[in-house]
């Protein structure tokens, strides 16, 4: 079951990369996120699964679809056929290298640590509280960047005239 | 348990390969962002799989949430830049972004 979920994740990621239609690619990426969220739920990582499902499969897909709707290309951009033909060879080589490396890793599993005490909230708010400050900073930086990029064009055109 | 970790890390390695292939070969700027997203998925999978194997799942989940939040901020900014550039160049081709070329 777990293996089939991982295969689904890889297959939909490949589709997201290779599909020419951007809308289909964005939806494939959302499907890959759903597979990843189910993998997280199966590994008892419920909080990460919820975030993956709501933020990555939901919000990021909405952002992608909005961006695709707001952009338009005068000449339809088609990726070269060479890249699509090259991908199976690349993927085969990647799988072979992956299997060889993972075989060599079999004896080097990370050492077990003592099971964690407490709840997720305690770990997030007490142990990783500095991360939260960074996250808030990242979100504000993103919001300010988007606001700066989408400010009314009148000011920027005036600035261009002065130049 | 060890095999489980190996299988997850194998899938994560495949995902990072797919994402790097996308970043290296594609010309569409939206596709490049999709490649970055695939690599972000690889990172979250590797973190959770290692946390599960080491019985450190709570810490791994808090790190994954940090990764997702930063990822969303980066993606929103990058998509806004792409939309602005598209209004000027009327194209999504990354090869046409040569304004800063000397």
GROMACS .gro file of C-alpha atoms in nm:
model
  265
    1UNK     CA    1   0.000   0.000   0.000
    2UNK     CA    2   0.273   0.245   0.102
    3UNK     CA    3   0.478   0.158  -0.204
    4UNK     CA    4   0.181   0.219  -0.436
    5UNK     CA    5   0.127   0.559  -0.275
    6UNK     CA    6   0.492   0.650  -0.335
    7UNK     CA    7   0.466   0.527  -0.695
    8UNK     CA    8   0.155   0.746  -0.739
    9UNK     CA    9   0.348   1.043  -0.595
   10UNK     CA   10   0.637   0.991  -0.838
   11UNK     CA   11   0.408   0.931  -1.139
   12UNK     CA   12   0.202   1.246  -1.078
   13UNK     CA   13   0.522   1.447  -1.023
   14UNK     CA   14   0.649   1.322  -1.360
   15UNK     CA   15   0.317   1.420  -1.519
   16UNK     CA   16   0.339   1.766  -1.361
   17UNK     CA   17   0.682   1.813  -1.516
   18UNK     CA   18   0.614   1.662  -1.859
   19UNK     CA   19   0.257   1.771  -1.943
   20UNK     CA   20   0.251   2.057  -2.196
   21UNK     CA   21  -0.075   2.206  -2.071
   22UNK     CA   22   0.009   2.417  -1.764
   23UNK     CA   23  -0.335   2.373  -1.610
   24UNK     CA   24  -0.309   1.995  -1.628
   25UNK     CA   25   0.045   2.017  -1.490
   26UNK     CA   26  -0.076   2.223  -1.190
   27UNK     CA   27  -0.357   1.974  -1.122
   28UNK     CA   28  -0.110   1.684  -1.147
   29UNK     CA   29   0.105   1.860  -0.888
   30UNK     CA   30  -0.200   1.887  -0.661
   31UNK     CA   31  -0.268   1.514  -0.709
   32UNK     CA   32   0.095   1.440  -0.614
   33UNK     CA   33   0.044   1.650  -0.299
   34UNK     CA   34  -0.264   1.447  -0.211
   35UNK     CA   35  -0.061   1.124  -0.241
   36UNK     CA   36   0.210   1.277  -0.021
   37UNK     CA   37  -0.049   1.384   0.237
   38UNK     CA   38  -0.185   1.028   0.255
   39UNK     CA   39   0.174   0.903   0.302
   40UNK     CA   40   0.211   1.148   0.592
   41UNK     CA   41  -0.115   1.035   0.749
   42UNK     CA   42  -0.002   0.672   0.726
   43UNK     CA   43   0.321   0.764   0.906
   44UNK     CA   44   0.120   0.921   1.193
   45UNK     CA   45   0.230   1.272   1.087
   46UNK     CA   46  -0.120   1.416   1.096
   47UNK     CA   47  -0.021   1.783   1.128
   48UNK     CA   48   0.219   1.768   0.835
   49UNK     CA   49  -0.048   1.581   0.636
   50UNK     CA   50  -0.308   1.848   0.707
   51UNK     CA   51  -0.066   2.124   0.603
   52UNK     CA   52   0.033   1.936   0.290
   53UNK     CA   53  -0.330   1.880   0.197
   54UNK     CA   54  -0.464   2.228   0.273
   55UNK     CA   55  -0.169   2.452   0.187
   56UNK     CA   56   0.022   2.267  -0.084
   57UNK     CA   57  -0.263   2.081  -0.255
   58UNK     CA   58  -0.506   2.369  -0.201
   59UNK     CA   59  -0.346   2.711  -0.174
   60UNK     CA   60  -0.047   2.653  -0.402
   61UNK     CA   61  -0.269   2.500  -0.671
   62UNK     CA   62  -0.497   2.804  -0.651
   63UNK     CA   63  -0.191   3.031  -0.683
   64UNK     CA   64  -0.069   2.836  -0.987
   65UNK     CA   65  -0.410   2.842  -1.158
   66UNK     CA   66  -0.447   3.215  -1.088
   67UNK     CA   67  -0.103   3.284  -1.234
   68UNK     CA   68  -0.179   3.070  -1.541
   69UNK     CA   69  -0.508   3.257  -1.589
   70UNK     CA   70  -0.340   3.599  -1.556
   71UNK     CA   71  -0.058   3.527  -1.799
   72UNK     CA   72  -0.092   3.492  -2.171
   73UNK     CA   73   0.162   3.404  -2.430
   74UNK     CA   74   0.152   3.547  -2.782
   75UNK     CA   75   0.346   3.257  -2.924
   76UNK     CA   76   0.249   2.922  -2.770
   77UNK     CA   77   0.558   2.805  -2.587
   78UNK     CA   78   0.620   2.437  -2.661
   79UNK     CA   79   0.901   2.256  -2.490
   80UNK     CA   80   1.132   2.078  -2.732
   81UNK     CA   81   1.057   1.717  -2.821
   82UNK     CA   82   1.417   1.633  -2.739
   83UNK     CA   83   1.354   1.682  -2.369
   84UNK     CA   84   1.050   1.454  -2.368
   85UNK     CA   85   1.242   1.185  -2.554
   86UNK     CA   86   1.541   1.224  -2.324
   87UNK     CA   87   1.334   1.191  -2.006
   88UNK     CA   88   1.282   0.808  -2.014
   89UNK     CA   89   1.658   0.756  -2.050
   90UNK     CA   90   1.727   1.005  -1.772
   91UNK     CA   91   1.465   0.844  -1.547
   92UNK     CA   92   1.601   0.494  -1.610
   93UNK     CA   93   1.953   0.607  -1.523
   94UNK     CA   94   1.814   0.783  -1.214
   95UNK     CA   95   1.634   0.467  -1.096
   96UNK     CA   96   1.948   0.254  -1.144
   97UNK     CA   97   2.166   0.501  -0.952
   98UNK     CA   98   1.894   0.536  -0.687
   99UNK     CA   99   1.872   0.158  -0.630
  100UNK     CA  100   2.251   0.125  -0.608
  101UNK     CA  101   2.287   0.414  -0.363
  102UNK     CA  102   1.997   0.296  -0.147
  103UNK     CA  103   2.146  -0.058  -0.136
  104UNK     CA  104   2.469   0.090  -0.006
  105UNK     CA  105   2.271   0.285   0.254
  106UNK     CA  106   2.107  -0.028   0.398
  107UNK     CA  107   2.365  -0.063   0.675
  108UNK     CA  108   2.363   0.305   0.762
  109UNK     CA  109   2.018   0.364   0.898
  110UNK     CA  110   1.998   0.668   1.127
  111UNK     CA  111   2.040   0.565   1.490
  112UNK     CA  112   1.727   0.556   1.700
  113UNK     CA  113   1.685   0.829   1.957
  114UNK     CA  114   1.474   0.831   2.268
  115UNK     CA  115   1.105   0.873   2.189
  116UNK     CA  116   0.992   1.234   2.215
  117UNK     CA  117   0.792   1.348   2.510
  118UNK     CA  118   0.516   1.606   2.502
  119UNK     CA  119   0.278   1.712   2.231
  120UNK     CA  120   0.318   1.868   1.890
  121UNK     CA  121   0.216   2.207   2.024
  122UNK     CA  122   0.486   2.199   2.293
  123UNK     CA  123   0.755   2.107   2.039
  124UNK     CA  124   0.641   2.374   1.792
  125UNK     CA  125   0.590   2.660   2.040
  126UNK     CA  126   0.869   2.588   2.290
  127UNK     CA  127   1.150   2.407   2.110
  128UNK     CA  128   1.108   2.567   1.766
  129UNK     CA  129   0.974   2.907   1.868
  130UNK     CA  130   1.259   3.081   1.683
  131UNK     CA  131   1.145   2.907   1.361
  132UNK     CA  132   0.801   3.059   1.406
  133UNK     CA  133   0.950   3.410   1.411
  134UNK     CA  134   1.129   3.328   1.087
  135UNK     CA  135   0.806   3.195   0.937
  136UNK     CA  136   0.619   3.511   1.028
  137UNK     CA  137   0.901   3.713   0.872
  138UNK     CA  138   0.888   3.504   0.555
  139UNK     CA  139   0.511   3.547   0.524
  140UNK     CA  140   0.534   3.925   0.572
  141UNK     CA  141   0.820   3.947   0.324
  142UNK     CA  142   0.609   3.752   0.071
  143UNK     CA  143   0.306   3.974   0.128
  144UNK     CA  144   0.512   4.294   0.093
  145UNK     CA  145   0.681   4.160  -0.220
  146UNK     CA  146   0.346   4.079  -0.382
  147UNK     CA  147   0.210   4.423  -0.283
  148UNK     CA  148   0.518   4.593  -0.428
  149UNK     CA  149   0.489   4.397  -0.752
  150UNK     CA  150   0.118   4.469  -0.795
  151UNK     CA  151   0.115   4.835  -0.694
  152UNK     CA  152  -0.085   5.062  -0.922
  153UNK     CA  153   0.096   5.112  -1.249
  154UNK     CA  154   0.035   5.493  -1.253
  155UNK     CA  155   0.316   5.560  -1.007
  156UNK     CA  156   0.564   5.342  -1.188
  157UNK     CA  157   0.478   5.497  -1.526
  158UNK     CA  158   0.532   5.844  -1.374
  159UNK     CA  159   0.865   5.724  -1.244
  160UNK     CA  160   0.952   5.595  -1.589
  161UNK     CA  161   0.868   5.939  -1.740
  162UNK     CA  162   1.098   6.116  -1.494
  163UNK     CA  163   1.378   5.882  -1.593
  164UNK     CA  164   1.168  -0.030   0.969
  165UNK     CA  165   1.502   0.016   0.794
  166UNK     CA  166   1.357  -0.097   0.462
  167UNK     CA  167   1.071   0.149   0.508
  168UNK     CA  168   1.317   0.436   0.548
  169UNK     CA  169   1.516   0.321   0.246
  170UNK     CA  170   1.202   0.304   0.028
  171UNK     CA  171   1.097   0.655   0.132
  172UNK     CA  172   1.442   0.797   0.073
  173UNK     CA  173   1.452   0.624  -0.266
  174UNK     CA  174   1.126   0.794  -0.363
  175UNK     CA  175   1.263   1.127  -0.234
  176UNK     CA  176   1.577   1.082  -0.446
  177UNK     CA  177   1.361   1.015  -0.754
  178UNK     CA  178   1.159   1.329  -0.684
  179UNK     CA  179   1.469   1.547  -0.654
  180UNK     CA  180   1.597   1.402  -0.982
  181UNK     CA  181   1.268   1.481  -1.157
  182UNK     CA  182   1.270   1.835  -1.015
  183UNK     CA  183   1.629   1.897  -1.122
  184UNK     CA  184   1.552   1.764  -1.472
  185UNK     CA  185   1.265   2.012  -1.494
  186UNK     CA  186   1.484   2.300  -1.375
  187UNK     CA  187   1.763   2.215  -1.618
  188UNK     CA  188   1.563   2.148  -1.935
  189UNK     CA  189   1.237   2.344  -1.930
  190UNK     CA  190   1.196   2.695  -2.072
  191UNK     CA  191   0.855   2.780  -1.932
  192UNK     CA  192   0.885   2.986  -1.613
  193UNK     CA  193   0.573   2.830  -1.457
  194UNK     CA  194   0.720   2.486  -1.527
  195UNK     CA  195   1.039   2.588  -1.348
  196UNK     CA  196   0.832   2.673  -1.041
  197UNK     CA  197   0.660   2.335  -1.067
  198UNK     CA  198   1.009   2.181  -1.061
  199UNK     CA  199   1.090   2.373  -0.743
  200UNK     CA  200   0.765   2.247  -0.591
  201UNK     CA  201   0.857   1.886  -0.674
  202UNK     CA  202   1.193   1.935  -0.498
  203UNK     CA  203   1.010   2.081  -0.195
  204UNK     CA  204   0.794   1.766  -0.185
  205UNK     CA  205   1.111   1.557  -0.180
  206UNK     CA  206   1.242   1.752   0.119
  207UNK     CA  207   0.921   1.715   0.319
  208UNK     CA  208   0.905   1.341   0.245
  209UNK     CA  209   1.268   1.292   0.352
  210UNK     CA  210   1.213   1.489   0.674
  211UNK     CA  211   0.901   1.299   0.776
  212UNK     CA  212   1.047   0.959   0.682
  213UNK     CA  213   1.362   1.025   0.886
  214UNK     CA  214   1.161   1.162   1.179
  215UNK     CA  215   0.939   0.853   1.173
  216UNK     CA  216   1.239   0.620   1.166
  217UNK     CA  217   1.419   0.800   1.449
  218UNK     CA  218   1.102   0.840   1.662
  219UNK     CA  219   1.137   1.217   1.625
  220UNK     CA  220   0.814   1.278   1.439
  221UNK     CA  221   0.702   1.588   1.629
  222UNK     CA  222   1.023   1.776   1.550
  223UNK     CA  223   1.010   1.658   1.187
  224UNK     CA  224   0.653   1.783   1.153
  225UNK     CA  225   0.741   2.128   1.290
  226UNK     CA  226   1.028   2.149   1.041
  227UNK     CA  227   0.798   2.041   0.757
  228UNK     CA  228   0.551   2.314   0.848
  229UNK     CA  229   0.838   2.568   0.836
  230UNK     CA  230   0.939   2.437   0.493
  231UNK     CA  231   0.581   2.461   0.361
  232UNK     CA  232   0.530   2.817   0.491
  233UNK     CA  233   0.857   2.941   0.339
  234UNK     CA  234   0.773   2.755   0.018
  235UNK     CA  235   0.437   2.933  -0.011
  236UNK     CA  236   0.597   3.276   0.044
  237UNK     CA  237   0.863   3.206  -0.220
  238UNK     CA  238   0.607   3.071  -0.466
  239UNK     CA  239   0.369   3.367  -0.425
  240UNK     CA  240   0.653   3.613  -0.486
  241UNK     CA  241   0.786   3.418  -0.784
  242UNK     CA  242   0.441   3.392  -0.945
  243UNK     CA  243   0.387   3.767  -0.895
  244UNK     CA  244   0.722   3.834  -1.067
  245UNK     CA  245   0.624   3.600  -1.352
  246UNK     CA  246   0.291   3.781  -1.402
  247UNK     CA  247   0.466   4.121  -1.409
  248UNK     CA  248   0.729   3.999  -1.653
  249UNK     CA  249   0.460   3.842  -1.870
  250UNK     CA  250   0.287   4.181  -1.904
  251UNK     CA  251   0.606   4.325  -2.053
  252UNK     CA  252   0.736   4.040  -2.266
  253UNK     CA  253   0.398   3.873  -2.350
  254UNK     CA  254   0.576   3.543  -2.312
  255UNK     CA  255   0.658   3.281  -2.051
  256UNK     CA  256   0.985   3.187  -2.215
  257UNK     CA  257   1.276   3.212  -1.975
  258UNK     CA  258   1.516   3.275  -2.266
  259UNK     CA  259   1.347   3.607  -2.337
  260UNK     CA  260   1.445   3.743  -1.996
  261UNK     CA  261   1.760   3.906  -2.126
  262UNK     CA  262   1.707   4.265  -2.011
  263UNK     CA  263   1.986   4.243  -1.756
  264UNK     CA  264   2.224   4.081  -2.001
  265UNK     CA  265   2.517   4.311  -2.059
   0.00000   0.00000   0.00000
